[in-house]
PDB file of C-alpha atoms in Angstrom:
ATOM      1  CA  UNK A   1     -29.343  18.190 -17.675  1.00  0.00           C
ATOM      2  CA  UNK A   2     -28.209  20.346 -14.948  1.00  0.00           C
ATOM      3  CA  UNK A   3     -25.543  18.897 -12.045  1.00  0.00           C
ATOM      4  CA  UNK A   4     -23.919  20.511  -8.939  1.00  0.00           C
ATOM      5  CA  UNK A   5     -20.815  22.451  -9.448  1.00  0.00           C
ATOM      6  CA  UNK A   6     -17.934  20.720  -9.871  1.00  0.00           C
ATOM      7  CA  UNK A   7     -15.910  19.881  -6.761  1.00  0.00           C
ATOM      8  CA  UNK A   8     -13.549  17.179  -7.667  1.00  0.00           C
ATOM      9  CA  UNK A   9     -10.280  18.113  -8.584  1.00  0.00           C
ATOM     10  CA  UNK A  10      -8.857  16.672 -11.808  1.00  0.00           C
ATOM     11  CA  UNK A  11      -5.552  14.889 -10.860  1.00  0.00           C
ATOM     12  CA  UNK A  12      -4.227  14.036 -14.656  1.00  0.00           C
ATOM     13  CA  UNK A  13      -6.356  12.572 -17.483  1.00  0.00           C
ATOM     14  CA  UNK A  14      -4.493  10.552 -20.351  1.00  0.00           C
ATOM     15  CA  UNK A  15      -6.532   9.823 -23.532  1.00  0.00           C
ATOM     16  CA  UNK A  16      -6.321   6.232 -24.594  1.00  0.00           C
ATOM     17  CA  UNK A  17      -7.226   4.416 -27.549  1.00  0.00           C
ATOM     18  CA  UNK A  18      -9.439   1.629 -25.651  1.00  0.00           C
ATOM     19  CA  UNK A  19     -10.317   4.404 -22.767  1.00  0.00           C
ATOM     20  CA  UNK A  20      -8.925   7.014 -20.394  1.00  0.00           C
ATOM     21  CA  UNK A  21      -6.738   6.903 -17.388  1.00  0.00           C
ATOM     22  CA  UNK A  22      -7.843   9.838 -14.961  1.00  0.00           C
ATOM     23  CA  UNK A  23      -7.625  10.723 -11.026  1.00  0.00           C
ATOM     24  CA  UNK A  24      -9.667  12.829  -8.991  1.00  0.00           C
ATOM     25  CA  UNK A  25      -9.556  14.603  -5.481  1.00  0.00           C
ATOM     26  CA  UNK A  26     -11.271  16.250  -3.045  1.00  0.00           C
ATOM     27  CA  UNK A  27      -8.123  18.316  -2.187  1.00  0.00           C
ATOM     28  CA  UNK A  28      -7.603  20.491   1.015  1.00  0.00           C
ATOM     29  CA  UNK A  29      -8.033  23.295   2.469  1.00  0.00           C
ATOM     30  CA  UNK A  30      -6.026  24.847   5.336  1.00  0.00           C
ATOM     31  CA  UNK A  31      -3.912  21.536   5.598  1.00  0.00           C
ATOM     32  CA  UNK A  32      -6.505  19.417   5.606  1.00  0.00           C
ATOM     33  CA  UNK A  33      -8.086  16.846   3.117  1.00  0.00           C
ATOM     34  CA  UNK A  34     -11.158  17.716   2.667  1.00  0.00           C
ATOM     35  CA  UNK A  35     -13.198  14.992   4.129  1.00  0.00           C
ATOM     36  CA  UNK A  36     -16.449  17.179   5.118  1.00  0.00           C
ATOM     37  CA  UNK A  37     -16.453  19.024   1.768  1.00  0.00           C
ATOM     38  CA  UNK A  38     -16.724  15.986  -0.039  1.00  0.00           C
ATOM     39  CA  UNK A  39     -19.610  14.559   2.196  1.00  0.00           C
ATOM     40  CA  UNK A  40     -21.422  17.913   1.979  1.00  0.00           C
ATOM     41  CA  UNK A  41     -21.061  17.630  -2.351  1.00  0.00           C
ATOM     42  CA  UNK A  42     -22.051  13.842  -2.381  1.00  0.00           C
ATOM     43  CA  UNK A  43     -25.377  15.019  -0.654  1.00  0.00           C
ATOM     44  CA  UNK A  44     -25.868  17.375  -3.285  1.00  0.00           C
ATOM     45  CA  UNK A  45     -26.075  14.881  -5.788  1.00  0.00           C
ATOM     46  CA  UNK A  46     -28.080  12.024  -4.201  1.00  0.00           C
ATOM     47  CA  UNK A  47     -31.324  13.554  -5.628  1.00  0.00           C
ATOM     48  CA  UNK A  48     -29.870  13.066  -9.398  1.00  0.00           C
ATOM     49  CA  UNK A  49     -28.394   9.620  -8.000  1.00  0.00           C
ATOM     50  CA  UNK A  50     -31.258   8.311  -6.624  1.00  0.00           C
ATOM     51  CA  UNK A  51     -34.566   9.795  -8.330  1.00  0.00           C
ATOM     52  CA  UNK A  52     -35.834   8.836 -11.524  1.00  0.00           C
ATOM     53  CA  UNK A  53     -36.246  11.571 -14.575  1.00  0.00           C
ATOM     54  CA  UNK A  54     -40.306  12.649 -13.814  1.00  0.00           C
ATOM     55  CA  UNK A  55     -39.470  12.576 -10.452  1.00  0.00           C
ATOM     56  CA  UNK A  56     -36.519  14.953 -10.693  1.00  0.00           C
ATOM     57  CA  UNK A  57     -38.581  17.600 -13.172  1.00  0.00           C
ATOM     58  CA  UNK A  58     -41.081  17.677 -10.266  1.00  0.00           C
ATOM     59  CA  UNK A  59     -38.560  19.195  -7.817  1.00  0.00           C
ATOM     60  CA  UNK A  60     -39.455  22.510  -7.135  1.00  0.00           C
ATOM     61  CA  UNK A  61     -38.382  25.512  -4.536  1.00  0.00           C
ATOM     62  CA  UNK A  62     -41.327  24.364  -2.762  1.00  0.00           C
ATOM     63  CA  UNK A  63     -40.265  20.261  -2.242  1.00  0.00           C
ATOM     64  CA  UNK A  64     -36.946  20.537  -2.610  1.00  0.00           C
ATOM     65  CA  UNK A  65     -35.903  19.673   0.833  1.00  0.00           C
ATOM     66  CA  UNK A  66     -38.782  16.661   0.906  1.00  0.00           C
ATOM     67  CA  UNK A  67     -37.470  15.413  -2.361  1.00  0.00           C
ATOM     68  CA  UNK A  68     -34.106  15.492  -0.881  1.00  0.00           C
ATOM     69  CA  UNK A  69     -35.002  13.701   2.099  1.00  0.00           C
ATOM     70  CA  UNK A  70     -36.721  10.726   0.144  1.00  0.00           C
ATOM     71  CA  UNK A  71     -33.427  10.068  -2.016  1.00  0.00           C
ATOM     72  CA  UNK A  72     -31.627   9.618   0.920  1.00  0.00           C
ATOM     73  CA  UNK A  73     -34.471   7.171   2.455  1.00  0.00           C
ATOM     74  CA  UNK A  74     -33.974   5.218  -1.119  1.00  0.00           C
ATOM     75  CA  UNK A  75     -30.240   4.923  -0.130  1.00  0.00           C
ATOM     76  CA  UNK A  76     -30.289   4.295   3.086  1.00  0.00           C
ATOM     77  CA  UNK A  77     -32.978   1.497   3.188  1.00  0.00           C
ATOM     78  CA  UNK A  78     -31.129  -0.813   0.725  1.00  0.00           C
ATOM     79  CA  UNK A  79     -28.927  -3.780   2.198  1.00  0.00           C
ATOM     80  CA  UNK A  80     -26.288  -2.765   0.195  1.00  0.00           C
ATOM     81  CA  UNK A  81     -25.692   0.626   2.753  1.00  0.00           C
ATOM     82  CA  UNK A  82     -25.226  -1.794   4.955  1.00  0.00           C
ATOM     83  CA  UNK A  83     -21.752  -2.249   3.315  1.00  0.00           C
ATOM     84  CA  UNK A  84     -21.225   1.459   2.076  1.00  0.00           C
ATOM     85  CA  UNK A  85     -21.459   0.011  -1.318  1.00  0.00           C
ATOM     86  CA  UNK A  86     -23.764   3.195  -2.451  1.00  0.00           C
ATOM     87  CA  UNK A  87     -21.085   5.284  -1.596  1.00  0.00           C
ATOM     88  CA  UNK A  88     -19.200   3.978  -4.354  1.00  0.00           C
ATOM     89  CA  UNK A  89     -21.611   3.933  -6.767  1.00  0.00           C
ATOM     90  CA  UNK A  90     -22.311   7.896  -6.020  1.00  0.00           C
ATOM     91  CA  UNK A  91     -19.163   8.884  -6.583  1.00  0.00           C
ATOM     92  CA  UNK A  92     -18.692   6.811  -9.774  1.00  0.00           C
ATOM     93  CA  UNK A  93     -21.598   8.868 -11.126  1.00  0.00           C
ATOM     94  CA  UNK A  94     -20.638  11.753  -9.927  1.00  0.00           C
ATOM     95  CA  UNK A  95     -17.007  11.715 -12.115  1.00  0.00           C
ATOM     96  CA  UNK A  96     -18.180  10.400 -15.473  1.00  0.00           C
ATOM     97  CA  UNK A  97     -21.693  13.073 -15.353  1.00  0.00           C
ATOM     98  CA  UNK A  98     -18.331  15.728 -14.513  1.00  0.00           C
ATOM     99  CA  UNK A  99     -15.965  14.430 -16.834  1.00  0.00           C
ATOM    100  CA  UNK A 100     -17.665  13.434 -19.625  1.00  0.00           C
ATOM    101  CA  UNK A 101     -20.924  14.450 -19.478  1.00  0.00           C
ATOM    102  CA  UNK A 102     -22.950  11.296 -19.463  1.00  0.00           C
ATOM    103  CA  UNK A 103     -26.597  11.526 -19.117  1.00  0.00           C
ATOM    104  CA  UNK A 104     -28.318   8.824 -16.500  1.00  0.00           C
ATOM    105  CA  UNK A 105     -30.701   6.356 -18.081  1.00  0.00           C
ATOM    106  CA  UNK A 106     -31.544   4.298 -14.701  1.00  0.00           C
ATOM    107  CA  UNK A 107     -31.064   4.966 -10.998  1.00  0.00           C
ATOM    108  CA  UNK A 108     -29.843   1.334 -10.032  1.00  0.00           C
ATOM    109  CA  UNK A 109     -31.559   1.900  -6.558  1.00  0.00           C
ATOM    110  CA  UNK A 110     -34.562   1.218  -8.592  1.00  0.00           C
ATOM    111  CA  UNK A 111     -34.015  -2.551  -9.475  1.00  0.00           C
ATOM    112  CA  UNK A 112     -34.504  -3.105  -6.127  1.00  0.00           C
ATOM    113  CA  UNK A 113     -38.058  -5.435  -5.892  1.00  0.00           C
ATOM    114  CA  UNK A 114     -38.371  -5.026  -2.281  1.00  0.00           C
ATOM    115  CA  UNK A 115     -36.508  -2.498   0.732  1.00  0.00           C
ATOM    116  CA  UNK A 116     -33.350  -3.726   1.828  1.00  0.00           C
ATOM    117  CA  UNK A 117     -32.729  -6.178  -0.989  1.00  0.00           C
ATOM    118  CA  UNK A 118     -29.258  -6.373  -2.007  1.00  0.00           C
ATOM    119  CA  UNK A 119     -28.699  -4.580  -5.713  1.00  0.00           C
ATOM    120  CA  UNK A 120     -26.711  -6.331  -8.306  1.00  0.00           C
ATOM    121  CA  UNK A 121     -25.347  -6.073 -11.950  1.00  0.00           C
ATOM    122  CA  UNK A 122     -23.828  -2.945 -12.952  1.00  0.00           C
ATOM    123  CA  UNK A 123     -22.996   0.104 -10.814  1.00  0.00           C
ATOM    124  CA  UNK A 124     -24.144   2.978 -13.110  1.00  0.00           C
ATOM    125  CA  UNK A 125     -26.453   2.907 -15.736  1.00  0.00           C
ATOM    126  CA  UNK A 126     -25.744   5.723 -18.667  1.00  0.00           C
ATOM    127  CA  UNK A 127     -25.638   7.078 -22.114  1.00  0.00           C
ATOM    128  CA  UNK A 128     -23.372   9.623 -24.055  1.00  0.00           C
ATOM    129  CA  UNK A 129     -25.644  11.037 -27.185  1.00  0.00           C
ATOM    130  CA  UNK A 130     -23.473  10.080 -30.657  1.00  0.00           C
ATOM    131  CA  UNK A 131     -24.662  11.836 -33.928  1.00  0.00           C
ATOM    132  CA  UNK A 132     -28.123  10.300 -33.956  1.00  0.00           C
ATOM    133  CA  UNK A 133     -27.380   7.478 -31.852  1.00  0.00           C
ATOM    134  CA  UNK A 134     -26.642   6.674 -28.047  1.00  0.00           C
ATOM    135  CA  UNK A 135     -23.749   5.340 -26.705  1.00  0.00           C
ATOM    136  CA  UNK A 136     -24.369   3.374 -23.509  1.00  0.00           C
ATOM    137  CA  UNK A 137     -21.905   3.909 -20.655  1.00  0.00           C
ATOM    138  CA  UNK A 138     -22.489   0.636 -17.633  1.00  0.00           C
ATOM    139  CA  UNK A 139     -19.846   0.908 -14.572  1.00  0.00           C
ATOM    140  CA  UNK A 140     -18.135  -0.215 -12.103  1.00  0.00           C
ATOM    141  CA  UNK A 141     -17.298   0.611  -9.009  1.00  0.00           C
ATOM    142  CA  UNK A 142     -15.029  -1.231  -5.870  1.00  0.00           C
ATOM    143  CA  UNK A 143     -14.993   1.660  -2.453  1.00  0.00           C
ATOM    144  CA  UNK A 144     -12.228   0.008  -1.196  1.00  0.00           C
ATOM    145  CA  UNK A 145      -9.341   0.862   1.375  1.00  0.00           C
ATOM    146  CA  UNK A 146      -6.604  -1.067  -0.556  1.00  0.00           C
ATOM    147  CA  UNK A 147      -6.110  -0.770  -4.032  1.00  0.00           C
ATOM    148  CA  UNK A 148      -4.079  -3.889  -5.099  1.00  0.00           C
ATOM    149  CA  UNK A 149      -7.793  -5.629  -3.848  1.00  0.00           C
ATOM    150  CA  UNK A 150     -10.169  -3.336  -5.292  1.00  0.00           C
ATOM    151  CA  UNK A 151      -8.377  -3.979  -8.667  1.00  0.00           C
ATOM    152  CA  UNK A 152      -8.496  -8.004  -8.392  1.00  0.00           C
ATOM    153  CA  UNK A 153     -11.972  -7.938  -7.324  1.00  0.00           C
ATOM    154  CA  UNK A 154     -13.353  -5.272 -10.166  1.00  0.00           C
ATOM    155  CA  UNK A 155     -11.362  -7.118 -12.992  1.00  0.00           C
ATOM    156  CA  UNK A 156     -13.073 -10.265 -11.825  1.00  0.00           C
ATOM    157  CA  UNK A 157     -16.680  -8.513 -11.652  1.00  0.00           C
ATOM    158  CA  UNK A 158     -16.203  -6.905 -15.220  1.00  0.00           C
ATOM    159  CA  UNK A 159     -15.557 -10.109 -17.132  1.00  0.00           C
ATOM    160  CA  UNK A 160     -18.460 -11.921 -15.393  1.00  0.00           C
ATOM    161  CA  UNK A 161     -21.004  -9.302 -16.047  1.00  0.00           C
ATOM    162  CA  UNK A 162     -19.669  -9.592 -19.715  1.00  0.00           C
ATOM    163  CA  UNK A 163     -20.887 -12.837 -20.140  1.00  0.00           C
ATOM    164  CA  UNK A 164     -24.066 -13.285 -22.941  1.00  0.00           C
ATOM    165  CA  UNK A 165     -26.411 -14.470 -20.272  1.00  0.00           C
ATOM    166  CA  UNK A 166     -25.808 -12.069 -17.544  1.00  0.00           C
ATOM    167  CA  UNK A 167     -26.005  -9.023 -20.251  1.00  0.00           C
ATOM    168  CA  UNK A 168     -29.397 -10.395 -21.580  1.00  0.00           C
ATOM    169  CA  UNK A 169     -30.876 -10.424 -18.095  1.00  0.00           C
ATOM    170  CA  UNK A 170     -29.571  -7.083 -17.227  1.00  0.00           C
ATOM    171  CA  UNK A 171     -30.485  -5.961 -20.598  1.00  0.00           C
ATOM    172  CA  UNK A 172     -34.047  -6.886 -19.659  1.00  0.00           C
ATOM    173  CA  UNK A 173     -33.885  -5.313 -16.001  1.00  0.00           C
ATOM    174  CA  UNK A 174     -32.884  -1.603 -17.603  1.00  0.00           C
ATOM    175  CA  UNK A 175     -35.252  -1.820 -20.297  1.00  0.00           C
ATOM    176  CA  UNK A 176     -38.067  -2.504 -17.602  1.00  0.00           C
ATOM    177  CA  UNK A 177     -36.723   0.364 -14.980  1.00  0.00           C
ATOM    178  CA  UNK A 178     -36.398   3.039 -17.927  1.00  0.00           C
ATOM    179  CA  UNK A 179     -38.752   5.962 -16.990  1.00  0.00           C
ATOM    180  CA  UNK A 180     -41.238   6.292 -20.349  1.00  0.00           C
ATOM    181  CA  UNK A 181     -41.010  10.199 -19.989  1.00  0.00           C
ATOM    182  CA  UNK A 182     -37.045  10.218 -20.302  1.00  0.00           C
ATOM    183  CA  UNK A 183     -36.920  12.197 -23.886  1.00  0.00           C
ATOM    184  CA  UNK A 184     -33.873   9.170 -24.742  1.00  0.00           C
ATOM    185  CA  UNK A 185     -36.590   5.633 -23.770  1.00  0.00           C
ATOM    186  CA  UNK A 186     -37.277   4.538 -27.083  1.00  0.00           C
ATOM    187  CA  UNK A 187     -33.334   4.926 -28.037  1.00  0.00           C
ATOM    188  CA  UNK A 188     -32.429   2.747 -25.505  1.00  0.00           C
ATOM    189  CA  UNK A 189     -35.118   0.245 -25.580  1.00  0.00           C
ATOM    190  CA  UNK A 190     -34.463  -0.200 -29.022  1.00  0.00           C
ATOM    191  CA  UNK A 191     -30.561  -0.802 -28.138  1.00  0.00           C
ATOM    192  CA  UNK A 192     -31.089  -3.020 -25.874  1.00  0.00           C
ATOM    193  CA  UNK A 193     -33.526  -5.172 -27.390  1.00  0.00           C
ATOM    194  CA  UNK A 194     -33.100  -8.727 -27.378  1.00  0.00           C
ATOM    195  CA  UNK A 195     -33.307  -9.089 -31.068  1.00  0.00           C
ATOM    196  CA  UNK A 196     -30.422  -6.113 -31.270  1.00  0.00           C
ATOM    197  CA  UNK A 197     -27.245  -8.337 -31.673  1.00  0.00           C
ATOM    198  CA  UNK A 198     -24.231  -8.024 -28.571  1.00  0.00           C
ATOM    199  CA  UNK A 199     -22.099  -7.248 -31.534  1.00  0.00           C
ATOM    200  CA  UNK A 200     -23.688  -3.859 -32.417  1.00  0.00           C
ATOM    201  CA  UNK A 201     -24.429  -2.833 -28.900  1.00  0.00           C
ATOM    202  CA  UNK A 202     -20.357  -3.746 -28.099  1.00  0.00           C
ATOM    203  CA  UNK A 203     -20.138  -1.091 -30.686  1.00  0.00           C
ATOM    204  CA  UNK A 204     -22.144   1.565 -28.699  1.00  0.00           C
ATOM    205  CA  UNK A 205     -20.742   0.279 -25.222  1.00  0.00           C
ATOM    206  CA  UNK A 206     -18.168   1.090 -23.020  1.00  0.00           C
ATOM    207  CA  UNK A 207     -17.289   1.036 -19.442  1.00  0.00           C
ATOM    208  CA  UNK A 208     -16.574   3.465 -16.501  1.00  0.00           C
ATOM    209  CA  UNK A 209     -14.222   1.722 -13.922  1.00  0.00           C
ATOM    210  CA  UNK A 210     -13.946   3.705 -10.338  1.00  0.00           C
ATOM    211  CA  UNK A 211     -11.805   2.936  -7.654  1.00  0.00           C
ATOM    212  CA  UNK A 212     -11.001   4.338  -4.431  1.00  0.00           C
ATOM    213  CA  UNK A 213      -7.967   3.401  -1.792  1.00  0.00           C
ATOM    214  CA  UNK A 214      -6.892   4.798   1.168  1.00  0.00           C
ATOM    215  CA  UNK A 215      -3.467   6.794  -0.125  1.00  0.00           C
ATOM    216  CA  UNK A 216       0.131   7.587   1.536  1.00  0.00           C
ATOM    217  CA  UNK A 217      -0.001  10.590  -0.996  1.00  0.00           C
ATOM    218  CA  UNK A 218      -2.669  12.011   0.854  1.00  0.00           C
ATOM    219  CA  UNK A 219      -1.837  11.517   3.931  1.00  0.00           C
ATOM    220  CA  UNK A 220       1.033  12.641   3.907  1.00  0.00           C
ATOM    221  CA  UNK A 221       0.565  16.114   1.779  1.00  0.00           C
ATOM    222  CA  UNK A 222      -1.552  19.313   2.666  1.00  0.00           C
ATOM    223  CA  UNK A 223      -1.710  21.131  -0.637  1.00  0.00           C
ATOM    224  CA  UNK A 224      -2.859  20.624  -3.946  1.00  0.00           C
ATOM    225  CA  UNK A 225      -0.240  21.457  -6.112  1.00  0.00           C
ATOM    226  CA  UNK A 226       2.221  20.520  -8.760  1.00  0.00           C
ATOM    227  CA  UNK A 227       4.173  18.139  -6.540  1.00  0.00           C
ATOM    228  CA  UNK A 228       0.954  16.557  -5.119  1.00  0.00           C
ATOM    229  CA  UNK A 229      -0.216  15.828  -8.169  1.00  0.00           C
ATOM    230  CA  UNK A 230       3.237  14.230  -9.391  1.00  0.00           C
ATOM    231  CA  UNK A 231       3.324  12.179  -5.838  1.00  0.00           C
ATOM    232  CA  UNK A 232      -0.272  10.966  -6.808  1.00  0.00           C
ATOM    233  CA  UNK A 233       0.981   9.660 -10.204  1.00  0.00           C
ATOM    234  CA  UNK A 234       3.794   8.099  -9.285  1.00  0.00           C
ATOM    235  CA  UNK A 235       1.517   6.454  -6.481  1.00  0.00           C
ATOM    236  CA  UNK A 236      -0.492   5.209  -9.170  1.00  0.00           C
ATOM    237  CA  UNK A 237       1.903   4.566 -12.561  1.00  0.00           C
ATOM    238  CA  UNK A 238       1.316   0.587 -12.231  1.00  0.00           C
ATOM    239  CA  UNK A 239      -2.220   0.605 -11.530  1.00  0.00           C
ATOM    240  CA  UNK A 240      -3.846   1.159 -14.630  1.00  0.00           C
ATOM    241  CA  UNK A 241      -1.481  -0.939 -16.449  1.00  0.00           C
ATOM    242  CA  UNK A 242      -2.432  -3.821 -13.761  1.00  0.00           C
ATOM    243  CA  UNK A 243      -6.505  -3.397 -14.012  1.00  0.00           C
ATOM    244  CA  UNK A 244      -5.923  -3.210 -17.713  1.00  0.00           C
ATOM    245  CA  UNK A 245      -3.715  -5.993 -18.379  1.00  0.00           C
ATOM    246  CA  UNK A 246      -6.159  -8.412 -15.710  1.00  0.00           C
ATOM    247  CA  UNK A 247      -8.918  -6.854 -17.793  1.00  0.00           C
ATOM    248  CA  UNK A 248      -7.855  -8.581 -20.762  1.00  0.00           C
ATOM    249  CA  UNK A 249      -6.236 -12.460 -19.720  1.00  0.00           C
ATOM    250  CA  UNK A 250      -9.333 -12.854 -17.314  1.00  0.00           C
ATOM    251  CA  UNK A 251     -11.548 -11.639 -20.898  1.00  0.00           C
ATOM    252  CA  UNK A 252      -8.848 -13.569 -23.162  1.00  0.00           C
ATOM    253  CA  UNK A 253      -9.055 -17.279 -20.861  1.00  0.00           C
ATOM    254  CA  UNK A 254     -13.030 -17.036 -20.737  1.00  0.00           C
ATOM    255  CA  UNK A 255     -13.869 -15.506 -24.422  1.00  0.00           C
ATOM    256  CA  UNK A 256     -10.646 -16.638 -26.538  1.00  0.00           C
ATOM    257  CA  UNK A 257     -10.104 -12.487 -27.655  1.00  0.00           C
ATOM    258  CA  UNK A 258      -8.595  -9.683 -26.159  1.00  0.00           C
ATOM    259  CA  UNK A 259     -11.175  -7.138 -23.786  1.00  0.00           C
ATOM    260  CA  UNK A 260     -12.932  -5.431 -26.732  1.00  0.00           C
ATOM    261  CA  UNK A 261     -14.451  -2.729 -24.551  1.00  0.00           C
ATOM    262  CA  UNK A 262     -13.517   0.956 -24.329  1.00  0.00           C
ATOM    263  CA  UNK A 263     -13.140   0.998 -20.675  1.00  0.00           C
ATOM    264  CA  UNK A 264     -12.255   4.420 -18.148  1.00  0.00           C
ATOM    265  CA  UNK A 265     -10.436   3.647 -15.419  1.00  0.00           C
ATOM    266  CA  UNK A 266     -11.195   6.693 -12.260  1.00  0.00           C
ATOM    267  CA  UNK A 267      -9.177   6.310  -9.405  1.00  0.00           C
ATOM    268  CA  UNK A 268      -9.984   8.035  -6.952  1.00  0.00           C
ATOM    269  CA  UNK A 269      -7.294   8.504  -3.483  1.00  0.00           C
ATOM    270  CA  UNK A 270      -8.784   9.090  -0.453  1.00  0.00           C
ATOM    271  CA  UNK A 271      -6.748  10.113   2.940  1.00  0.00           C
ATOM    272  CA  UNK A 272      -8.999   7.467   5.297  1.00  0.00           C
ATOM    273  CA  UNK A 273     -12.034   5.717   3.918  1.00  0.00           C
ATOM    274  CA  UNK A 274     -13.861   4.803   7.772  1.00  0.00           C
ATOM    275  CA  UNK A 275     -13.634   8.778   8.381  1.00  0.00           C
ATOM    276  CA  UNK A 276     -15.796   9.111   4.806  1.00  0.00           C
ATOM    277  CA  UNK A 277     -18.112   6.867   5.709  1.00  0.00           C
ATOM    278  CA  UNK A 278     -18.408   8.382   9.046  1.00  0.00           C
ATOM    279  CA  UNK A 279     -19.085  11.492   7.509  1.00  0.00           C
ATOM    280  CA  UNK A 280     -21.330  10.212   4.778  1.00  0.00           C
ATOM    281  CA  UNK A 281     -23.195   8.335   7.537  1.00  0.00           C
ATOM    282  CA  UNK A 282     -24.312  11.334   9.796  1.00  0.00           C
ATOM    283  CA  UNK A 283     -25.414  13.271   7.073  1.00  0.00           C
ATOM    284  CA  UNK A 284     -27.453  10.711   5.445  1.00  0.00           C
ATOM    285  CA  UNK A 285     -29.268  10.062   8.973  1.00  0.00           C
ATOM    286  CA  UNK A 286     -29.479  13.502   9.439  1.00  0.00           C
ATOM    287  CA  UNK A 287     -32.025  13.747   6.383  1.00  0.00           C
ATOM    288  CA  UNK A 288     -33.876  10.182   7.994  1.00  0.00           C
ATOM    289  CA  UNK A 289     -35.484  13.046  10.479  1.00  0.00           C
TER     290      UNK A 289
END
C-alpha cells in the first residue's frame, strides 16, 4: 500500500531484543521548527487514517478532494477531538506505516457506534506480514506536553489493556470492524478468534508506544544536525529505560512475569504542543467547508 512521502526525520533508532528505541522530528527550516509542515503532512494522511480499505481503492482524481473532506468530518465529529486525542493517534500511525512498514487492519474511528462517542481500547490497529503468517502490531499513544506524565499514564494504559478480558472484547470489536474486501480479513479473523489461545497470538503481537512532549532541545536549536540530534538523545537517555522498566513491575505486580511483549517505544519532541494543535485545528475546519 502506497503512503505520503516521508517527512519525519529519523532522530536515532536502536534495535532491541524486546523492541526498538527510536525518535522522530519534524525539523526546521530557516530557523524555525517546522510546525506548519508537519500540519500540512498530517492532512495528507488522514484519508489512510481515517477511511476503511474499499473506501480508500475508490479514491479517484475525480473525488479525491470529497474523500478528503469526509476523513476529516470522521475526525473531527468524535468526542475524543475534543481533547486532541486523534492527533496522537495520527501521528502514531504515521511513524510505524514509515518505519516499519505496517499495513492498517482497522481505522479505530470506526468503533465508534454513534458521532461524538468517545473511542477506547487501543490507538492503532495493524499487521506486519511474517512468512505466511501476520504479525499484529496494537498501539499506544499519550500527545502530551510533559513527558515524565505521558510515560506514567501510557505504562498504566498498556498493562490494563493487557488484561484477558479487555483483549477478548477488543478482540471481538476488530474482528467485527475488519473490512471483508481487505486481501489480509480471513488472516486476522482467524488470529483473533476466540478459540485462538492469548498464548499464540502473544507470539504474533507486539506493541507500538508513541509519545510526544514539549522539548528544551527544540526550542532552543534551529538546525537539524549532528549536535541536535546528540542534544535530543541526551534529552531523552532515561526515558526509555523509565517506560520500559514501569512496563514491566506494573506487568510483573498484576501477572506474576516480566512484560512478555515486543514493544517500540517512538518519542516524538515537539517545540510547543498548543501551537500544533492550533495548526492542526484550522486546517481540519478548513476541510468542514
Amino acid at each position: 500500500m502506497e503512503h505520503p512521502d516521508i517527512f519525519l526525520n529519523v532522530i536515532f533508532h536502536e534495535v532491541g531484543d524486546m523492541g526498538d528505541d527510536l525518535a522522530l522530528c519534524a525539523g526546521f527550516e530557516r530557523g524555525q521548527w517546522r510546525n506548519d509542515q508537519l500540519a500540512d503532512h498530517v492532512m495528507e494522511w488522514l484519508p489512510e487514517f481515517a477511511l476503511d480499505y474499499t473506501e480508500l481503492n475508490e479514491i479517484s482524481h475525480s473525488n479525491a478532494l470529497k474523500m478528503t473532506k469526509k476523513a476529516a468530518r470522521i475526525v473531527y465529529q468524535t468526542e475524543k477531538y475534543g481533547l486532541r486525542g486523534e492527533f496522537g493517534e495520527i501521528l502514531l500511525h504515521i511513524a510505524i506505516r514509515q518505519i516499519f512498514e505496517t499495513l492498517p487492519a482497522v481505522s479505530k474511528i470506526y468503533y465508534k457506534s454513534a458521532v461524538n462517542e468517545t473511542v477506547k481500547g487501543f490507538d492503532a490497529v495493524h499487521i506486519v506480514k511474517r512468512g505466511d503468517g501476520l504479525e499484529l502490531w496494537i498501539g499506544e499513544t499519550k500527545f502530551y506536553e510533559n513527558l515524565t506524565r505521558a510515560i506514567y499514564d501510557v505504562s498504566k494504559e498498556v498493562i490494563d489493556h493487557l488484561e484477558t478480558d479487555y483483549l477478548r472484547s477488543e478482540f471481538i470489536l476488530i474482528k467485527n470492524k475488519i473490512d471483508p474486501n481487505w486481501p489480509e480479513a480471513e488472516k486476522l479473523k482467524n488470529l483473533l478468534n476466540e478459540n485462538t489461545s492469548l498464548d499464540d497470538v502473544f507470539d504474533r503481537v507486539c506493541i507500538p508506544i508513541l509519545l510526544t512532549y514539549d522539548s528544551d532541545v527544540v526550542v532552543n536549536s534551529d538546525r537539524f544536525n549532528d549536535a541536535y540530534k546528540e542534544n535530543i538523545k541526551a534529552e531523552l537517555v532515561n526515558a526509555y529505560g523509565n517506560l520500559r522498566n514501569k512496563m514491566n513491575t506494573e506487568y510483573n505486580n498484576k501477572f506474576s512475569q516480566d512484560f512478555p511483549l515486543v514493544a517500540h517505544v517512538i518519542l516524538i519532541p515537539l517545540k510547543e504542543k498548543k501551537k500544533l494543535i492550533a495548526a492542526l485545528d484550522s486546517r481540519l475546519k478548513a476541510l468542514q467547508i
